[in-house]
Amino acid sequence: QVQLVESGGGSVQAGGSLRLSCAASGNNLRSLYMAWFRQTPGKAREGVAAAFGTTTYANSVKGRFTISRDTAKNTLYLQMVDLKPEDTGTYYCAASTVWVVPLSPSDYNYWGQGTQVTVSS
Protein backbone atom coordinates (compact mmCIF):
# COMPACT_ATOMS: atom_id res chain seq x y z
CA GLN A 1 0.00 0.00 0.00
CA VAL A 2 1.29 3.42 -0.96
CA GLN A 3 0.41 6.57 0.95
CA LEU A 4 0.86 9.99 -0.62
CA VAL A 5 0.69 13.33 1.19
CA GLU A 6 0.82 16.59 -0.76
CA SER A 7 1.81 19.97 0.61
CA GLY A 8 2.87 23.37 -0.65
CA GLY A 9 -0.32 24.72 -2.14
CA GLY A 10 -1.46 28.27 -1.54
CA SER A 11 -2.65 31.52 -3.06
CA VAL A 12 -0.40 33.59 -5.30
CA GLN A 13 -0.77 36.34 -7.84
CA ALA A 14 -0.28 35.73 -11.54
CA GLY A 15 3.40 35.46 -12.33
CA GLY A 16 4.21 33.98 -8.94
CA SER A 17 5.72 30.63 -8.02
CA LEU A 18 4.93 27.67 -5.82
CA ARG A 19 6.57 24.33 -5.14
CA LEU A 20 4.38 21.37 -4.37
CA SER A 21 5.69 18.34 -2.51
CA CYS A 22 4.38 14.80 -2.35
CA ALA A 23 5.79 12.58 0.38
CA ALA A 24 5.44 8.89 -0.40
CA SER A 25 5.46 6.03 2.08
CA GLY A 26 4.85 2.32 1.82
CA ASN A 27 7.03 1.92 -1.24
CA ASN A 28 10.31 3.25 -2.58
CA LEU A 29 10.00 6.10 -5.05
CA ARG A 30 12.30 4.23 -7.43
CA SER A 31 9.64 1.54 -7.78
CA LEU A 32 6.79 3.92 -8.54
CA TYR A 33 5.44 5.62 -11.64
CA MET A 34 4.45 9.07 -10.37
CA ALA A 35 2.66 12.12 -11.66
CA TRP A 36 0.85 15.31 -10.79
CA PHE A 37 -2.74 15.99 -11.81
CA ARG A 38 -5.07 18.90 -11.21
CA GLN A 39 -8.80 19.38 -11.14
CA THR A 40 -11.25 22.25 -10.99
CA PRO A 41 -14.95 21.91 -10.11
CA GLY A 42 -16.98 20.56 -12.99
CA LYS A 43 -13.97 19.51 -15.03
CA ALA A 44 -12.20 16.22 -15.51
CA ARG A 45 -8.93 15.57 -13.74
CA GLU A 46 -6.08 16.77 -15.98
CA GLY A 47 -2.57 15.36 -16.20
CA VAL A 48 0.07 18.00 -15.52
CA ALA A 49 3.42 16.22 -15.35
CA ALA A 50 4.79 12.73 -14.94
CA ALA A 51 8.24 11.43 -14.09
CA PHE A 52 9.62 7.94 -14.44
CA GLY A 53 12.85 7.74 -16.33
CA THR A 54 11.77 10.58 -18.55
CA THR A 55 9.44 13.47 -17.88
CA THR A 56 6.17 14.27 -19.58
CA TYR A 57 4.34 17.58 -19.40
CA ALA A 58 0.97 18.85 -20.49
CA ASN A 59 1.34 21.43 -23.26
CA SER A 60 -0.26 24.06 -21.06
CA VAL A 61 2.55 23.89 -18.49
CA LYS A 62 5.63 23.20 -20.60
CA GLY A 63 8.41 25.66 -19.84
CA ARG A 64 6.75 26.76 -16.59
CA PHE A 65 6.46 23.61 -14.46
CA THR A 66 9.22 21.19 -13.52
CA ILE A 67 8.64 17.78 -11.98
CA SER A 68 11.42 16.15 -9.99
CA ARG A 69 12.02 13.27 -7.61
CA ASP A 70 14.22 13.09 -4.51
CA THR A 71 14.68 9.40 -3.87
CA ALA A 72 16.60 10.05 -0.63
CA LYS A 73 13.54 11.83 0.78
CA ASN A 74 11.07 9.63 -1.11
CA THR A 75 9.41 12.83 -2.27
CA LEU A 76 8.05 14.07 -5.58
CA TYR A 77 8.07 17.79 -6.36
CA LEU A 78 6.37 20.13 -8.78
CA GLN A 79 8.04 23.49 -9.18
CA MET A 80 5.65 25.97 -10.74
CA VAL A 81 6.73 29.37 -12.02
CA ASP A 82 4.98 32.11 -13.99
CA LEU A 83 1.67 30.90 -12.64
CA LYS A 84 -1.50 31.89 -14.45
CA PRO A 85 -5.12 32.10 -13.23
CA GLU A 86 -5.93 29.06 -15.36
CA ASP A 87 -3.50 27.03 -13.22
CA THR A 88 -5.93 27.33 -10.33
CA GLY A 89 -7.18 24.00 -9.05
CA THR A 90 -6.67 21.16 -6.64
CA TYR A 91 -3.39 19.43 -7.37
CA TYR A 92 -3.06 15.72 -6.74
CA CYS A 93 -0.06 13.46 -6.55
CA ALA A 94 -0.58 9.99 -8.01
CA ALA A 95 1.43 6.79 -8.11
CA SER A 96 1.32 3.37 -9.67
CA THR A 97 3.38 0.23 -9.19
CA VAL A 98 2.78 -0.87 -12.76
CA TRP A 99 3.41 0.84 -16.10
CA VAL A 100 0.99 3.64 -16.96
CA VAL A 101 0.21 6.04 -19.75
CA PRO A 102 1.98 9.04 -18.17
CA LEU A 103 -0.86 11.58 -17.96
CA SER A 104 -3.83 9.24 -17.89
CA PRO A 105 -5.50 9.52 -14.48
CA SER A 106 -7.35 6.21 -14.79
CA ASP A 107 -4.04 4.35 -14.92
CA TYR A 108 -2.94 5.39 -11.43
CA ASN A 109 -4.16 3.51 -8.38
CA TYR A 110 -2.76 5.59 -5.50
CA TRP A 111 -3.74 9.19 -4.87
CA GLY A 112 -3.03 11.87 -2.33
CA GLN A 113 -5.68 14.05 -0.74
CA GLY A 114 -4.86 17.07 -2.89
CA THR A 115 -3.56 20.55 -2.23
CA GLN A 116 -5.25 23.75 -3.40
CA VAL A 117 -3.51 26.21 -5.70
CA THR A 118 -5.21 29.54 -6.35
CA VAL A 119 -3.76 32.07 -8.78
CA SER A 120 -5.32 35.51 -8.89
CA SER A 121 -5.00 37.96 -11.74
XYZ file of C-alpha atoms in Angstrom:
121
model
C 0.000 0.000 0.000
C 1.292 3.424 -0.959
C 0.411 6.572 0.949
C 0.857 9.994 -0.619
C 0.690 13.326 1.192
C 0.819 16.585 -0.758
C 1.812 19.968 0.608
C 2.867 23.369 -0.649
C -0.323 24.717 -2.143
C -1.458 28.270 -1.542
C -2.648 31.517 -3.060
C -0.399 33.595 -5.296
C -0.765 36.345 -7.836
C -0.278 35.733 -11.536
C 3.403 35.455 -12.334
C 4.207 33.980 -8.942
C 5.724 30.632 -8.021
C 4.931 27.669 -5.818
C 6.565 24.332 -5.138
C 4.378 21.366 -4.373
C 5.691 18.337 -2.506
C 4.377 14.801 -2.346
C 5.794 12.581 0.377
C 5.439 8.894 -0.397
C 5.456 6.029 2.085
C 4.848 2.318 1.822
C 7.034 1.917 -1.235
C 10.312 3.248 -2.580
C 10.001 6.104 -5.053
C 12.298 4.226 -7.428
C 9.642 1.541 -7.781
C 6.789 3.925 -8.544
C 5.445 5.623 -11.635
C 4.453 9.068 -10.373
C 2.659 12.115 -11.660
C 0.847 15.311 -10.794
C -2.738 15.987 -11.806
C -5.068 18.904 -11.210
C -8.796 19.384 -11.144
C -11.252 22.246 -10.986
C -14.948 21.906 -10.111
C -16.984 20.558 -12.989
C -13.971 19.505 -15.026
C -12.198 16.223 -15.507
C -8.929 15.566 -13.742
C -6.078 16.767 -15.979
C -2.574 15.363 -16.196
C 0.070 17.996 -15.519
C 3.415 16.224 -15.345
C 4.786 12.726 -14.942
C 8.235 11.429 -14.089
C 9.616 7.937 -14.435
C 12.846 7.736 -16.334
C 11.772 10.582 -18.546
C 9.443 13.474 -17.885
C 6.172 14.273 -19.584
C 4.336 17.584 -19.403
C 0.967 18.845 -20.491
C 1.344 21.426 -23.257
C -0.260 24.057 -21.058
C 2.552 23.894 -18.488
C 5.633 23.199 -20.603
C 8.407 25.658 -19.839
C 6.751 26.758 -16.593
C 6.457 23.608 -14.459
C 9.219 21.189 -13.517
C 8.643 17.776 -11.978
C 11.416 16.154 -9.990
C 12.016 13.274 -7.609
C 14.215 13.092 -4.510
C 14.682 9.401 -3.867
C 16.602 10.050 -0.634
C 13.545 11.830 0.776
C 11.069 9.631 -1.108
C 9.409 12.829 -2.267
C 8.049 14.066 -5.582
C 8.070 17.785 -6.357
C 6.367 20.126 -8.776
C 8.042 23.494 -9.179
C 5.649 25.972 -10.744
C 6.732 29.369 -12.022
C 4.979 32.109 -13.991
C 1.670 30.895 -12.641
C -1.504 31.887 -14.454
C -5.117 32.099 -13.227
C -5.931 29.057 -15.359
C -3.496 27.033 -13.224
C -5.930 27.330 -10.326
C -7.182 24.005 -9.048
C -6.668 21.164 -6.637
C -3.389 19.427 -7.368
C -3.064 15.720 -6.738
C -0.059 13.459 -6.551
C -0.581 9.986 -8.011
C 1.427 6.789 -8.111
C 1.324 3.374 -9.672
C 3.381 0.231 -9.190
C 2.780 -0.867 -12.765
C 3.412 0.838 -16.101
C 0.995 3.640 -16.960
C 0.211 6.038 -19.752
C 1.976 9.037 -18.166
C -0.856 11.580 -17.964
C -3.827 9.238 -17.892
C -5.501 9.517 -14.476
C -7.351 6.211 -14.793
C -4.036 4.353 -14.919
C -2.939 5.392 -11.432
C -4.160 3.512 -8.379
C -2.760 5.586 -5.505
C -3.738 9.194 -4.866
C -3.028 11.872 -2.325
C -5.680 14.049 -0.745
C -4.858 17.066 -2.891
C -3.562 20.551 -2.230
C -5.246 23.745 -3.404
C -3.510 26.207 -5.701
C -5.205 29.537 -6.350
C -3.758 32.066 -8.778
C -5.321 35.509 -8.891
C -4.999 37.959 -11.744
